[in-house]
Coordinates of C-alpha atoms in Angstrom, one line a residue:
M1 CA 84.0 177.6 103.5
A2 CA 84.2 179.4 99.9
K3 CA 82.3 179.5 96.9
I4 CA 84.8 178.7 93.8
G5 CA 84.8 178.4 90.5
F6 CA 86.8 175.9 88.7
I7 CA 87.2 175.8 85.1
G8 CA 89.2 173.0 83.3
T9 CA 89.1 169.6 85.4
G10 CA 91.7 167.7 83.4
I11 CA 94.4 165.0 84.5
M12 CA 95.5 168.0 87.3
G13 CA 92.4 169.8 87.5
K14 CA 90.0 166.9 88.3
P15 CA 92.2 165.7 91.3
M16 CA 93.1 169.2 92.4
A17 CA 89.3 170.4 92.3
Q18 CA 88.2 167.2 94.6
N19 CA 90.7 167.9 97.4
L20 CA 89.1 171.6 97.5
Q21 CA 85.8 169.6 97.8
K22 CA 87.2 167.7 100.4
A23 CA 88.3 170.5 102.4
G24 CA 84.6 171.5 102.3
H25 CA 84.5 174.3 99.6
T26 CA 81.3 174.6 97.3
L27 CA 82.6 174.3 93.3
F28 CA 81.1 175.6 90.3
F29 CA 81.9 173.9 87.0
S30 CA 81.7 175.5 83.7
E31 CA 80.1 173.1 80.8
H32 CA 80.9 175.8 77.8
F33 CA 83.7 173.1 76.7
D34 CA 82.7 169.8 78.1
K35 CA 80.4 168.1 80.6
A36 CA 81.6 168.8 84.2
P37 CA 82.8 165.3 85.5
A38 CA 80.0 163.0 87.1
D39 CA 81.7 162.4 90.1
L40 CA 82.2 166.3 90.5
V41 CA 78.8 167.3 90.9
G42 CA 76.3 166.8 93.8
D43 CA 76.1 168.5 97.0
N44 CA 79.2 170.7 97.0
G45 CA 79.6 170.5 93.1
I46 CA 77.3 172.7 91.0
A47 CA 77.5 172.6 87.1
L48 CA 76.6 175.8 85.1
A49 CA 76.7 176.5 81.4
N50 CA 79.4 178.9 81.0
P51 CA 82.4 181.0 83.1
K52 CA 80.3 183.9 83.5
E53 CA 77.7 182.2 85.3
V54 CA 80.3 180.6 87.3
A55 CA 82.1 183.9 87.7
Q56 CA 78.7 185.5 89.3
E57 CA 78.2 182.7 91.5
A58 CA 81.8 182.1 93.0
E59 CA 83.9 184.2 95.4
F60 CA 87.1 183.0 94.0
I61 CA 87.4 181.8 90.0
I62 CA 90.1 179.0 89.7
V63 CA 91.3 178.4 85.9
M64 CA 93.3 175.2 85.0
V65 CA 93.5 174.8 81.3
P66 CA 96.4 173.6 79.0
D67 CA 97.9 176.8 77.4
T68 CA 97.8 181.1 76.9
P69 CA 94.9 180.7 74.1
Q70 CA 92.7 178.5 76.6
V71 CA 93.3 180.8 79.2
E72 CA 92.0 183.8 77.1
D73 CA 89.3 182.2 75.8
V74 CA 88.4 181.3 79.1
L75 CA 88.4 184.4 80.9
F76 CA 87.2 186.9 77.8
R77 CA 85.3 185.3 75.5
T78 CA 81.4 186.8 75.1
D79 CA 80.4 184.9 78.2
G80 CA 83.7 184.5 80.0
V81 CA 85.1 184.9 83.4
A82 CA 85.6 188.8 82.8
A83 CA 81.8 189.5 81.9
G84 CA 80.6 187.8 85.6
V85 CA 83.6 189.2 87.9
G86 CA 83.7 192.4 89.7
A87 CA 84.9 193.9 93.5
G88 CA 85.7 191.1 96.0
K89 CA 86.3 188.2 93.6
V90 CA 89.6 187.0 93.0
V91 CA 90.6 185.6 89.7
I92 CA 93.2 182.9 89.9
D93 CA 94.9 181.2 86.7
M94 CA 97.0 178.0 87.9
S95 CA 97.7 177.2 84.3
S96 CA 101.1 177.4 83.0
I97 CA 101.1 179.7 80.3
S98 CA 103.3 183.1 79.0
P99 CA 104.2 185.7 81.6
T100 CA 104.0 188.3 79.3
A101 CA 100.4 187.5 78.4
T102 CA 99.5 186.9 82.3
K103 CA 100.5 190.4 82.9
A104 CA 98.0 191.7 80.3
F105 CA 95.2 189.5 81.5
A106 CA 95.6 190.8 85.3
E107 CA 95.3 194.4 83.7
K108 CA 92.4 193.4 82.1
I109 CA 90.7 191.7 85.2
K110 CA 91.7 194.1 87.6
A111 CA 89.8 197.0 85.5
T112 CA 86.6 194.9 86.2
G113 CA 87.4 195.7 90.3
A114 CA 88.4 192.0 90.9
A115 CA 91.8 190.8 91.9
Y116 CA 94.1 188.4 89.9
L117 CA 96.7 185.7 90.7
D118 CA 98.8 183.7 88.6
A119 CA 99.5 180.6 90.5
P120 CA 100.9 177.8 88.2
V121 CA 102.0 174.5 90.0
S122 CA 104.3 172.1 89.9
G123 CA 104.0 168.4 91.2
G124 CA 102.1 166.5 88.6
E125 CA 99.4 164.0 88.4
V126 CA 100.8 162.6 91.8
G127 CA 101.0 165.9 93.3
A128 CA 97.7 166.9 92.4
K129 CA 96.2 163.6 94.1
A130 CA 97.9 163.8 97.2
A131 CA 97.6 168.0 97.5
T132 CA 101.2 168.2 97.7
L133 CA 101.8 170.5 95.0
S134 CA 104.4 173.2 94.8
I135 CA 102.6 176.7 94.1
M136 CA 104.2 179.4 92.5
V137 CA 102.1 182.7 93.0
G138 CA 102.2 186.4 91.5
G139 CA 100.0 189.0 92.3
C140 CA 99.2 191.2 95.2
P141 CA 99.4 190.3 99.0
N142 CA 96.0 190.9 100.3
A143 CA 94.7 188.4 97.5
F144 CA 97.2 186.2 98.2
E145 CA 96.2 185.8 101.8
R146 CA 92.4 185.5 100.9
A147 CA 93.4 182.4 98.5
L148 CA 95.9 180.9 100.8
P149 CA 93.6 178.7 102.5
L150 CA 92.6 177.3 98.9
F151 CA 96.4 176.7 98.0
Q152 CA 96.4 174.8 101.1
A153 CA 93.8 172.7 100.2
M154 CA 95.7 171.6 97.2
G155 CA 99.2 172.1 97.7
K156 CA 102.3 172.2 100.4
N157 CA 105.0 174.5 99.1
I158 CA 103.2 177.7 98.4
T159 CA 105.2 180.8 97.7
R160 CA 104.2 184.3 96.8
V161 CA 106.9 185.6 94.3
G162 CA 106.2 188.6 93.6
G163 CA 103.6 190.5 91.4
N164 CA 101.4 189.3 88.5
G165 CA 103.6 187.5 85.9
D166 CA 106.0 186.4 88.7
G167 CA 104.3 183.1 89.2
Q168 CA 104.3 182.5 85.7
T169 CA 107.9 183.1 85.0
A170 CA 108.9 180.9 88.5
K171 CA 106.8 177.9 86.8
V172 CA 108.8 178.2 83.3
A173 CA 112.2 178.3 85.7
N174 CA 110.7 175.2 87.1
Q175 CA 110.1 173.4 83.8
I176 CA 113.6 174.0 82.5
I177 CA 115.0 172.3 85.7
V178 CA 112.7 169.5 85.5
A179 CA 113.4 169.1 81.5
L180 CA 116.9 169.1 82.4
N181 CA 117.3 166.8 85.1
I182 CA 114.7 164.1 83.3
Q183 CA 117.6 164.3 80.0
A184 CA 120.4 163.8 82.7
V185 CA 118.4 160.7 84.0
A186 CA 117.9 159.4 80.6
E187 CA 121.3 160.1 79.5
A188 CA 123.1 158.2 82.6
L189 CA 120.7 155.2 82.2
L190 CA 121.3 155.0 78.1
F191 CA 125.0 155.2 79.0
A192 CA 125.3 152.6 81.9
A193 CA 122.7 150.1 79.7
K194 CA 124.9 150.4 76.7
N195 CA 127.9 149.8 78.6
G196 CA 126.5 146.6 79.9
A197 CA 125.3 147.5 83.4
D198 CA 121.8 147.0 84.5
P199 CA 120.0 150.3 84.7
A200 CA 117.8 149.3 87.6
K201 CA 120.9 148.6 89.9
V202 CA 122.4 151.7 88.5
R203 CA 119.3 153.7 89.4
E204 CA 119.4 152.1 93.1
A205 CA 123.4 153.2 93.3
L206 CA 122.6 156.7 92.6
M207 CA 119.8 157.0 94.7
G208 CA 122.0 157.3 97.8
G209 CA 124.4 159.6 96.2
F210 CA 124.7 163.8 95.5
A211 CA 123.0 162.3 91.7
G212 CA 119.7 161.2 93.9
S213 CA 116.6 163.3 93.0
K214 CA 112.8 163.1 93.0
I215 CA 113.5 162.7 88.9
L216 CA 115.7 159.7 89.2
E217 CA 113.5 158.3 92.0
V218 CA 109.9 158.6 89.9
H219 CA 111.0 159.2 86.2
G220 CA 114.1 156.7 86.5
E221 CA 111.7 154.1 87.6
R222 CA 109.0 154.9 84.6
M223 CA 112.3 154.6 82.3
I224 CA 113.5 151.6 83.1
K225 CA 110.1 149.9 83.7
G226 CA 108.7 151.6 80.3
T227 CA 105.5 152.8 81.6
F228 CA 105.0 156.1 80.1
D229 CA 101.1 156.7 80.4
P230 CA 101.1 160.4 80.7
G231 CA 101.2 162.4 84.6
F232 CA 102.6 165.4 82.7
R233 CA 102.6 165.0 78.8
I234 CA 105.7 165.8 76.3
S235 CA 103.2 168.1 74.4
L236 CA 102.7 170.4 77.3
H237 CA 106.6 170.2 78.2
Q238 CA 107.2 171.3 74.8
K239 CA 104.6 174.3 75.2
D240 CA 106.7 175.2 78.9
L241 CA 109.8 175.0 76.9
N242 CA 108.8 177.5 74.0
L243 CA 107.6 180.0 76.7
A244 CA 111.2 179.5 78.0
L245 CA 113.2 179.9 74.7
S246 CA 111.0 182.9 73.3
G247 CA 111.3 184.5 76.7
A248 CA 115.0 183.9 76.5
R249 CA 114.9 185.6 73.0
E250 CA 113.2 188.6 74.4
L251 CA 115.9 189.0 77.1
G252 CA 118.7 188.3 74.5
L253 CA 119.7 185.0 76.7
N254 CA 121.0 182.1 75.5
L255 CA 119.5 178.9 77.0
P256 CA 121.8 176.5 74.7
N257 CA 120.6 173.1 77.2
T258 CA 117.1 174.1 77.2
A259 CA 117.1 174.3 73.4
N260 CA 118.7 171.1 73.4
A261 CA 116.1 169.1 75.3
Q262 CA 113.2 170.6 73.4
Q263 CA 114.9 169.0 70.5
V264 CA 114.9 165.5 72.0
F265 CA 111.0 166.4 72.9
S266 CA 110.6 167.0 69.0
T267 CA 112.0 163.7 68.5
C268 CA 109.6 161.9 70.6
A269 CA 106.9 164.0 69.3
A270 CA 108.0 162.9 65.8
L271 CA 107.8 159.1 67.1
G272 CA 104.2 160.0 67.9
G273 CA 104.8 160.3 71.6
S274 CA 103.2 164.0 72.2
G275 CA 100.7 162.3 74.2
W276 CA 103.3 160.0 76.1
D277 CA 104.5 161.4 79.7
H278 CA 107.8 163.2 79.5
S279 CA 109.8 160.8 81.3
A280 CA 109.4 159.2 78.0
L281 CA 112.4 161.8 76.5
I282 CA 114.2 158.7 77.2
K283 CA 112.9 157.3 74.1
G284 CA 114.0 160.1 71.7
L285 CA 117.8 159.4 73.2
E286 CA 117.3 155.4 72.6
H287 CA 115.9 156.3 69.2
M288 CA 119.0 158.4 68.1
A289 CA 121.2 155.6 69.7
N290 CA 119.4 152.6 68.2
F291 CA 119.4 151.2 71.3
N292 CA 116.7 150.4 74.0
I293 CA 117.4 150.1 77.9
R294 CA 114.6 147.8 78.3
G295 CA 115.6 145.1 75.7
E296 CA 112.1 146.0 73.6

């Protein structure tokens, strides 16, 4: 069983850490930002003062925080991970951040003698709790093989995409697809309801055909019921689409539908919905249509 540092125990990180503990691993948590959740601390969960101490104790150090600046802080602050790692250790960033920054972070960590993997995840809170996350990994094959048992405790579809940065690139591509599918489902249900059809029955009919999808199944139901407590917050999806759009500019690409979905998310944010689940994108469309599919 491995000694694992785990930094970032939020909506996604906490159940991921719990699944590693269920698999028998010992986890070390940093309290530099918040106290470690009490139910994670015990026989196989140890709270330490800062990321440096975590890195000194652990063989693997997993980071699961919201965005690029937070990853940089955890890794390279004075008492950060980089100050505590060295040969034989593996740093695994499971956050969703900039592919370009990831390549730079990887080089700095590898200069200490440690290995670096970027391993962002997809599947939301549901997947994190069920240990069914898709995990997209960038980094060297040897480090990937060493970390694979850890990934298997947290996810099901685990793919080494390529070198450092490629995992993050795959995650940005994933978020483009998810956003556009959410928008497609929202527009379809809005169209159906405005036309006088029962959106719940329309969703039921569509589930059996070529339009059926996990988004229609899970997020379509959220849209119909109006249950928008976050599994994945709109603000985080906006961050991911910003990565897509800024990357597209660097590459000379036009991603028109991605840009449009970002504008609808921005409408939701303007309505006070930054913390809503991303399925609440439909509320932005409803606002523009002055029509609500739930009759609210």
